[in-house]
Coordinates of C-alpha atoms in Angstrom, one line a residue:
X1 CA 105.1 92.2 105.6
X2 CA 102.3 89.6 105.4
X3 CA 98.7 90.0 105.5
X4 CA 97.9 89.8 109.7
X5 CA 101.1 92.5 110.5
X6 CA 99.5 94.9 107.9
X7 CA 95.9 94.5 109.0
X8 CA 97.4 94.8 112.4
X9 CA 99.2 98.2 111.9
X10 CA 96.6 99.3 109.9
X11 CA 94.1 99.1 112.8
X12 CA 96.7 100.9 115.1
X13 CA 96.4 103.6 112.6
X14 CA 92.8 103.7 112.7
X15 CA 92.8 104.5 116.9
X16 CA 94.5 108.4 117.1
X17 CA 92.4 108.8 113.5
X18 CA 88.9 108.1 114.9
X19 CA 90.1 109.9 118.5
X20 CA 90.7 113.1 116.6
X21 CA 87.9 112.9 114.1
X22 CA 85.4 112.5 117.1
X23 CA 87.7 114.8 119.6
X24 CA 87.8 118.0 117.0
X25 CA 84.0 117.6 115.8
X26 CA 83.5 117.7 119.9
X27 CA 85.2 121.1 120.1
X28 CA 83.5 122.3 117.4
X29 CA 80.3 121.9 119.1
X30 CA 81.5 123.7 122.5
X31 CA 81.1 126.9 119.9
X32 CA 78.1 126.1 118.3
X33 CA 75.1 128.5 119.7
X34 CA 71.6 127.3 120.1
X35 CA 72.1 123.8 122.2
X36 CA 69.9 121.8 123.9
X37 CA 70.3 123.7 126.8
X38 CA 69.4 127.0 125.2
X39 CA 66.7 125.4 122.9
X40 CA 64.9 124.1 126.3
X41 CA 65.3 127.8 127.9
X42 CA 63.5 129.0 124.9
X43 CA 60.7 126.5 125.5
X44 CA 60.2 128.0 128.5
X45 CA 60.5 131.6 127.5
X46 CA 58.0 130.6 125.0
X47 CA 55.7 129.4 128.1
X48 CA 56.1 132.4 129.9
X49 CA 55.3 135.0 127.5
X50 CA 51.9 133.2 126.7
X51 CA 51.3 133.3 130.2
X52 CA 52.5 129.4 131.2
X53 CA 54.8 130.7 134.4
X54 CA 53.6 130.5 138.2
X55 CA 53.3 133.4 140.8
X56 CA 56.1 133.5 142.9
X57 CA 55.5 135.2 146.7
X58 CA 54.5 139.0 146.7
X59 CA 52.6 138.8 143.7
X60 CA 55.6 139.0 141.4
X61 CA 55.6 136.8 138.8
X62 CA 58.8 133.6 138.8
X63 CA 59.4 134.6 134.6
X64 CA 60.0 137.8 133.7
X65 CA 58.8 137.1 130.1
X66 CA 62.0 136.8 128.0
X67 CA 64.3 138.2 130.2
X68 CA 65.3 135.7 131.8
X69 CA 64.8 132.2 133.8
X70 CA 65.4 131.1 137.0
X71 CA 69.0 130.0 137.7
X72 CA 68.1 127.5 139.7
X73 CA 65.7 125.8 136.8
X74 CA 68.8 126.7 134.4
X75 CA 71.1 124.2 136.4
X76 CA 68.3 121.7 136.2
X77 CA 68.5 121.8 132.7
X78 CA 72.3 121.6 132.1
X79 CA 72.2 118.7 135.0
X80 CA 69.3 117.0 132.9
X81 CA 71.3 117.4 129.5
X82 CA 74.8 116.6 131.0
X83 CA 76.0 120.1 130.9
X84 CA 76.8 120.4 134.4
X85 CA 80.0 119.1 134.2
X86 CA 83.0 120.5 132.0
X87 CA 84.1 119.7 128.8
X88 CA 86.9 117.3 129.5
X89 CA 84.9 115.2 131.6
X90 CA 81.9 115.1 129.0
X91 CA 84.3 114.3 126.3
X92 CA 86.1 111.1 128.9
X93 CA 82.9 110.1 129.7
X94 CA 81.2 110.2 126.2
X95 CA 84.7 108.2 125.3
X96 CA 84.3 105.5 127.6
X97 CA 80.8 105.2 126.5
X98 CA 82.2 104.8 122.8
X99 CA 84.7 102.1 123.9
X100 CA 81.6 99.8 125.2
X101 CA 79.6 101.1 122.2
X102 CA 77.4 102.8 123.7
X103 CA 76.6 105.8 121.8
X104 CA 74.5 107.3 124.2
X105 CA 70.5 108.6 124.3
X106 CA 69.2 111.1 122.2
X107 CA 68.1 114.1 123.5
X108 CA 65.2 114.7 121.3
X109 CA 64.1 111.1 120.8
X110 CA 64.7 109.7 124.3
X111 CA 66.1 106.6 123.1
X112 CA 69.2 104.7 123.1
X113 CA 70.9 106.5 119.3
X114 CA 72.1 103.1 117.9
X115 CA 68.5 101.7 118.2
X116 CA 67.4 105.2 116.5
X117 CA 69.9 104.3 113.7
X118 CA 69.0 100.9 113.6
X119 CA 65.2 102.1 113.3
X120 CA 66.0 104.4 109.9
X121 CA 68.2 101.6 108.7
X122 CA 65.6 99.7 106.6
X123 CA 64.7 102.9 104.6
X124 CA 68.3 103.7 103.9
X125 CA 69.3 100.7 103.2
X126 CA 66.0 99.6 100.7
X127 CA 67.3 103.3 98.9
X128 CA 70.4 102.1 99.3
X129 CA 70.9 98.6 98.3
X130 CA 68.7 99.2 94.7
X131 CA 71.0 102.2 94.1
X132 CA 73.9 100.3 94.0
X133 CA 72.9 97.2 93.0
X134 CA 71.4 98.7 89.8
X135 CA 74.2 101.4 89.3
X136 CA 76.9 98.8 88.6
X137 CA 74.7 95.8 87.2
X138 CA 73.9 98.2 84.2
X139 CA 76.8 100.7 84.3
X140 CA 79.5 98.0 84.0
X141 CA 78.2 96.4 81.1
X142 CA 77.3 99.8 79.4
X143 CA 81.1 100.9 79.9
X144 CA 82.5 98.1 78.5
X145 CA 80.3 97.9 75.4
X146 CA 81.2 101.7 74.7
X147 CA 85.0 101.0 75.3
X148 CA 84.7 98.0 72.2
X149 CA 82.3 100.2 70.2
X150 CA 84.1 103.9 71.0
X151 CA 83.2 106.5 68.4
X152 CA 80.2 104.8 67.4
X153 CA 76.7 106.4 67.1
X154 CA 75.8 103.8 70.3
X155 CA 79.2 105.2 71.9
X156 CA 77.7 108.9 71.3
X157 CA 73.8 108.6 72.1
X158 CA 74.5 106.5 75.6
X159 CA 77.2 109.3 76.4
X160 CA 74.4 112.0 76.0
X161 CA 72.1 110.0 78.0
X162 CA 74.3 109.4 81.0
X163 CA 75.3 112.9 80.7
X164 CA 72.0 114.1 80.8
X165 CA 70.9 111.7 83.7
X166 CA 74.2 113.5 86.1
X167 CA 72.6 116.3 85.2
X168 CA 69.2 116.5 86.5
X169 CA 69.7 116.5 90.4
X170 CA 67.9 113.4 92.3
X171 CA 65.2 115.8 94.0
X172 CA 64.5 117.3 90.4
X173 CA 63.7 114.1 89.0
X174 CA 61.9 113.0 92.1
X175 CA 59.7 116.0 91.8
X176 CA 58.8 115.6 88.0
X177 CA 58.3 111.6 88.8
X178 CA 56.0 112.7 91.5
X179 CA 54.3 114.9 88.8
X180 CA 53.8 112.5 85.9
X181 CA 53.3 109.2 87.9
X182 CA 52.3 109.8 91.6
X183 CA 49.0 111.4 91.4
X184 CA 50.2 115.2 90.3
X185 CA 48.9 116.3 87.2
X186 CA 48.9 113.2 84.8
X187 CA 49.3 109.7 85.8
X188 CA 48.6 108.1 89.7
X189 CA 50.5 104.7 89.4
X190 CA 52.8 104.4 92.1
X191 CA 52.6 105.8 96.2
X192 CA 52.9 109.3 97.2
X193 CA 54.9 108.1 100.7
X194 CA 56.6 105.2 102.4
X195 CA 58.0 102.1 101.9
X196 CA 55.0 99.7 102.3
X197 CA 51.2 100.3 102.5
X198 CA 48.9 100.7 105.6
X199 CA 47.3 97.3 105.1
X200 CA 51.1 95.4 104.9
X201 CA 50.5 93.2 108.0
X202 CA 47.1 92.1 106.2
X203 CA 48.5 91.0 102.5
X204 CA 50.3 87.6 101.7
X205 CA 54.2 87.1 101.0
X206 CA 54.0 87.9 97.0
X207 CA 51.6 91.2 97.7
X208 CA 54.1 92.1 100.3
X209 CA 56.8 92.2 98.0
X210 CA 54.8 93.2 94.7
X211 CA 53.7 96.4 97.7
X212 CA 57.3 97.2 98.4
X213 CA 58.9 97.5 94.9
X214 CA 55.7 99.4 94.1
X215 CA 56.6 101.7 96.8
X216 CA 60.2 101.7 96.3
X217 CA 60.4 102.5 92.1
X218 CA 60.2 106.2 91.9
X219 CA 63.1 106.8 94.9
X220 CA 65.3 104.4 93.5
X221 CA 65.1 106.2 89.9
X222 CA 65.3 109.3 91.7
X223 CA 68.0 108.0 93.4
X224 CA 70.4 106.2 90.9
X225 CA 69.7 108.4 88.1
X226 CA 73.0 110.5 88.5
X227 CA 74.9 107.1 89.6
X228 CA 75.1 106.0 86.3
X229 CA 77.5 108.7 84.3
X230 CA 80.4 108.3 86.8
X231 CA 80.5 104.6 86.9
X232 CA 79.6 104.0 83.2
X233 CA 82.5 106.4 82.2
X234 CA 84.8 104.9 84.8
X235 CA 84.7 101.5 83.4
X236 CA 85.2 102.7 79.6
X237 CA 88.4 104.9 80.0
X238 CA 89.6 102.1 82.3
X239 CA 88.5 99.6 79.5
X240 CA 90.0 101.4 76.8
X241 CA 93.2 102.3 78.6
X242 CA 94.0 98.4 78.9
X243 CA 92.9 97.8 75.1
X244 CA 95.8 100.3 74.3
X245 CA 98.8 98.2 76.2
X246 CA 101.1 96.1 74.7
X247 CA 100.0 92.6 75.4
X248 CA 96.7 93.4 74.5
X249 CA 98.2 94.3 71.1
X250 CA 100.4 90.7 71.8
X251 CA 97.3 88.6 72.2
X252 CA 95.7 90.0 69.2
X253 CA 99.0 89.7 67.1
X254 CA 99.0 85.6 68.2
X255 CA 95.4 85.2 66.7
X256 CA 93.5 84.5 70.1
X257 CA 89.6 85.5 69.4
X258 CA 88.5 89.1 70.1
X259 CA 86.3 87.6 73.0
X260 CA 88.7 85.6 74.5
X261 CA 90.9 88.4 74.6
X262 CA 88.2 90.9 75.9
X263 CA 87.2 88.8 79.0
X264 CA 90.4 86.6 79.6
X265 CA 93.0 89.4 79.9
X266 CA 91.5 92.8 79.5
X267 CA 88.4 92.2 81.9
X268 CA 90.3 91.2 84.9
X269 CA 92.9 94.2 84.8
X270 CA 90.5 96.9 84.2
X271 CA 88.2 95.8 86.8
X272 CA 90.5 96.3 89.4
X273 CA 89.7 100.3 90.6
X274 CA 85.8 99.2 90.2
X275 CA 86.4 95.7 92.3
X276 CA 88.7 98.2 94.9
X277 CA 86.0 100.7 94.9
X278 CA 83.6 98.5 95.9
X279 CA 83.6 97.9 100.0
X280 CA 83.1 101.9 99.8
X281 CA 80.5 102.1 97.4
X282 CA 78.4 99.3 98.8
X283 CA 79.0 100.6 103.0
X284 CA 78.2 104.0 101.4
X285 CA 75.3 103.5 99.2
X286 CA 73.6 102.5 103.0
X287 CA 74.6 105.6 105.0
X288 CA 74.8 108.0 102.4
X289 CA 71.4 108.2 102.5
X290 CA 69.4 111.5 100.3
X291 CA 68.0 113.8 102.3
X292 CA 65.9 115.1 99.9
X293 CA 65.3 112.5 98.5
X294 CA 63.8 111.0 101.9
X295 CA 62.3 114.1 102.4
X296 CA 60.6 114.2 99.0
X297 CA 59.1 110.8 99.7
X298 CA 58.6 110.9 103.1
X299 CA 60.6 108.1 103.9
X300 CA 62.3 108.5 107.5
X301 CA 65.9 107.3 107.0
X302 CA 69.4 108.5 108.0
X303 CA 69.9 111.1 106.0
X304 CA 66.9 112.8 107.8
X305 CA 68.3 111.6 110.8
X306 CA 71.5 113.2 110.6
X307 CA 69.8 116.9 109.3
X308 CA 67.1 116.8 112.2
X309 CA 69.6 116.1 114.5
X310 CA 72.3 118.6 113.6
X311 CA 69.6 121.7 113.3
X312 CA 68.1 120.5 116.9
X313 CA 71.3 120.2 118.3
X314 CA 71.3 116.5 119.4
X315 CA 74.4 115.9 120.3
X316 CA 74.3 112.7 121.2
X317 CA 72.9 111.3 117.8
X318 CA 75.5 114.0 116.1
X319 CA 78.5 112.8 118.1
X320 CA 77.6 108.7 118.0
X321 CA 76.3 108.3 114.5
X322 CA 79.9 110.4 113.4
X323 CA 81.8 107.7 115.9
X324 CA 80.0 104.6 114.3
X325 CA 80.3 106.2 110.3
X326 CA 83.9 107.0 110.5
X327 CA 84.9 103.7 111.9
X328 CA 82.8 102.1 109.2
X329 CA 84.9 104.6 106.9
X330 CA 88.4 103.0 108.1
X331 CA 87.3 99.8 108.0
X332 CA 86.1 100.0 104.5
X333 CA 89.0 101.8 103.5
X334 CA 91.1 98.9 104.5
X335 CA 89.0 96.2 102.8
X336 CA 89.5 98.4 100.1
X337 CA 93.0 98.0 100.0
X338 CA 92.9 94.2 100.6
X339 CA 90.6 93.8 97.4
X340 CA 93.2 95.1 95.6
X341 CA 95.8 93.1 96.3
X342 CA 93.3 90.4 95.9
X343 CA 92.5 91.6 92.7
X344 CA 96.3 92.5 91.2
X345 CA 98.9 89.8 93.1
X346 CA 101.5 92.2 91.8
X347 CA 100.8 94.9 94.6
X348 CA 102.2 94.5 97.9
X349 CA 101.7 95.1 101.5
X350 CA 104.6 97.4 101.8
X351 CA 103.7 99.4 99.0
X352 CA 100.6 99.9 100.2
X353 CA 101.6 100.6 103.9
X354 CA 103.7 103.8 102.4

């Protein structure tokens, strides 16, 4: 099987899996209480009992306080929200929708939801981007120089450090950050909120970027604090299981130099579950975003999103932000599986395919 029939069948596969993803979180929803329709009744309960409905003839008033609301204004409301038609058609019609990429408007925001995402994007991805970027530019290295030096007082402290850092939950450490450094009790050196300052249209190209990392530090430490155990330990068992095989032991016994032997043929092999890991990690580190992490910083991204919109019921954002991350998901997952046969000729496409 060559490369385009693989990628080919592969994307077959990735049709009846995104259909029944999006199909069963859509049923799901059919049983959730409290939806858009019943949150709007509420509103106008809410009206009513603090005296916001009209006189209907003979003196009697249209809202009975909370026991009820006018039929008539009910089936405006499930017209207005789409409810008015039954579930099949709802589900076709969001389908087609999803076909042309359309994810449809957002009940709450009353605005198209893939220019909502693409408006929370820059936060997510600023969190995002640093997270990763700084999780494997130090965690790599660090694993490698514990698999040569295992057992070794440097091998020991780093381990307790790491371990420490996976710890202490993101929020945690944002708080006591907050605390020593953003104005709490002790230090006020870096921004209580945001990404960039209220003067940023006013300051020049270098303050614009000196404002943003200023404003960016404590999230991202927050952030990729725990990152770093997982990824540094990753890379030294994987490390040290290739210093253990035979032709390791081979290239030493023929008198090649520890370094050559390091980076020449150890480095490539045990990179290969980091290098396959890495379309997911880097796709993820955007849309994965903290919500209390955003929430502790005020920073309006994604994760955010996806919270507000699942506790007001806003289907629309719930149902196309889950369509657009899953097919991310199956994409990534397949250029995960192509960057390991990039990265170790020996696998095949059949193999994989099983």
């Amino acid at each position: 099987m060559n490369i385009w029939a693989y990628i080919f069948k592969r994307v077959l596969l990735m049709i009846p899996t995104l259909l029944g993803v999006v199909a069963i979180t859509f049923a799901v929803i059919q049983f959730v209480p409290g939806g858009p329709v019943e949150q709007a009744i509420m509103e106008l309960r809410k009206g009513a009992a603090t005296g916001g409905g009209e006189a209907s003839g003979g003196g009697a008033s249209q809202y009975r306080g909370r026991q009820g609301i006018d039929p008539e204004r009910v089936k405006e409301i499930q017209a207005l929200y789409g409810f008015d038609k039954p579930p099949l058609a709802r589900f076709w019609q969001m389908l087609k929708g999803f076909a042309r990429f359309d994810l449809g408007q957002s009940f709450y925001h009353h605005m198209d939801v893939w220019q909502l995402v693409k408006s929370k994007l820059p936060v997510s991805i600023s969190i995002g981007l640093w997270t990763f970027f700084i999780t494997y530019l130090i965690s790599v290295p660090l694993g490698i120089a514990k698999a040569v030096r295992e057992g070794s007082r440097f091998d020991a402290v780093t381990s307790m450090l790491v371990l420490i850092g996976y710890s202490i939950p993101g929020f945690v450490l944002g708080v006591l950050l907050l605390v020593l450094f953003g104005g709490g009790s002790f230090l006020q050196w870096f921004p209580l909120r945001g990404l960039t300052s209220d003067d940023w249209d006013t300051l020049s190209v270098g303050g614009k970027i000196l404002d943003y990392l200023w404003h960016i530090t404590l999230p991202v430490t927050a952030s990729v604090a725990g990152s770093f155990a997982v990824m540094t330990m990753l890379t030294k068992n994987t490390f040290l299981e290739e210093i253990r095989k035979q032709y390791v032991l081979t290239a030493r016994a023929k008198g090649l130099d520890e370094r050559r032997v390091l980076y020449k043929h150890v480095f490539r092999n045990a990179l290969i579950p980091l290098v396959t890991g890495f379309p997911a990690a880097f796709i993820g580190a955007f849309f994965a975003g903290s919500l209390l992490i955003e929430t502790l910083f005020s920073l309006d991204g994604l994760g955010l999103l996806s919270y507000e919109s699942v506790i007001r019921r806003d289907y629309p954002v719930v149902m196309g932000t889950l369509y657009l991350f899953t097919l991310i998901g199956l994409v990534v997952k397949l250029l995960g599986d192509l960057c390991y046969v990039w990265a170790d000729p020996r696998v095949q496409f059949e193999s994989l395919s099983r």
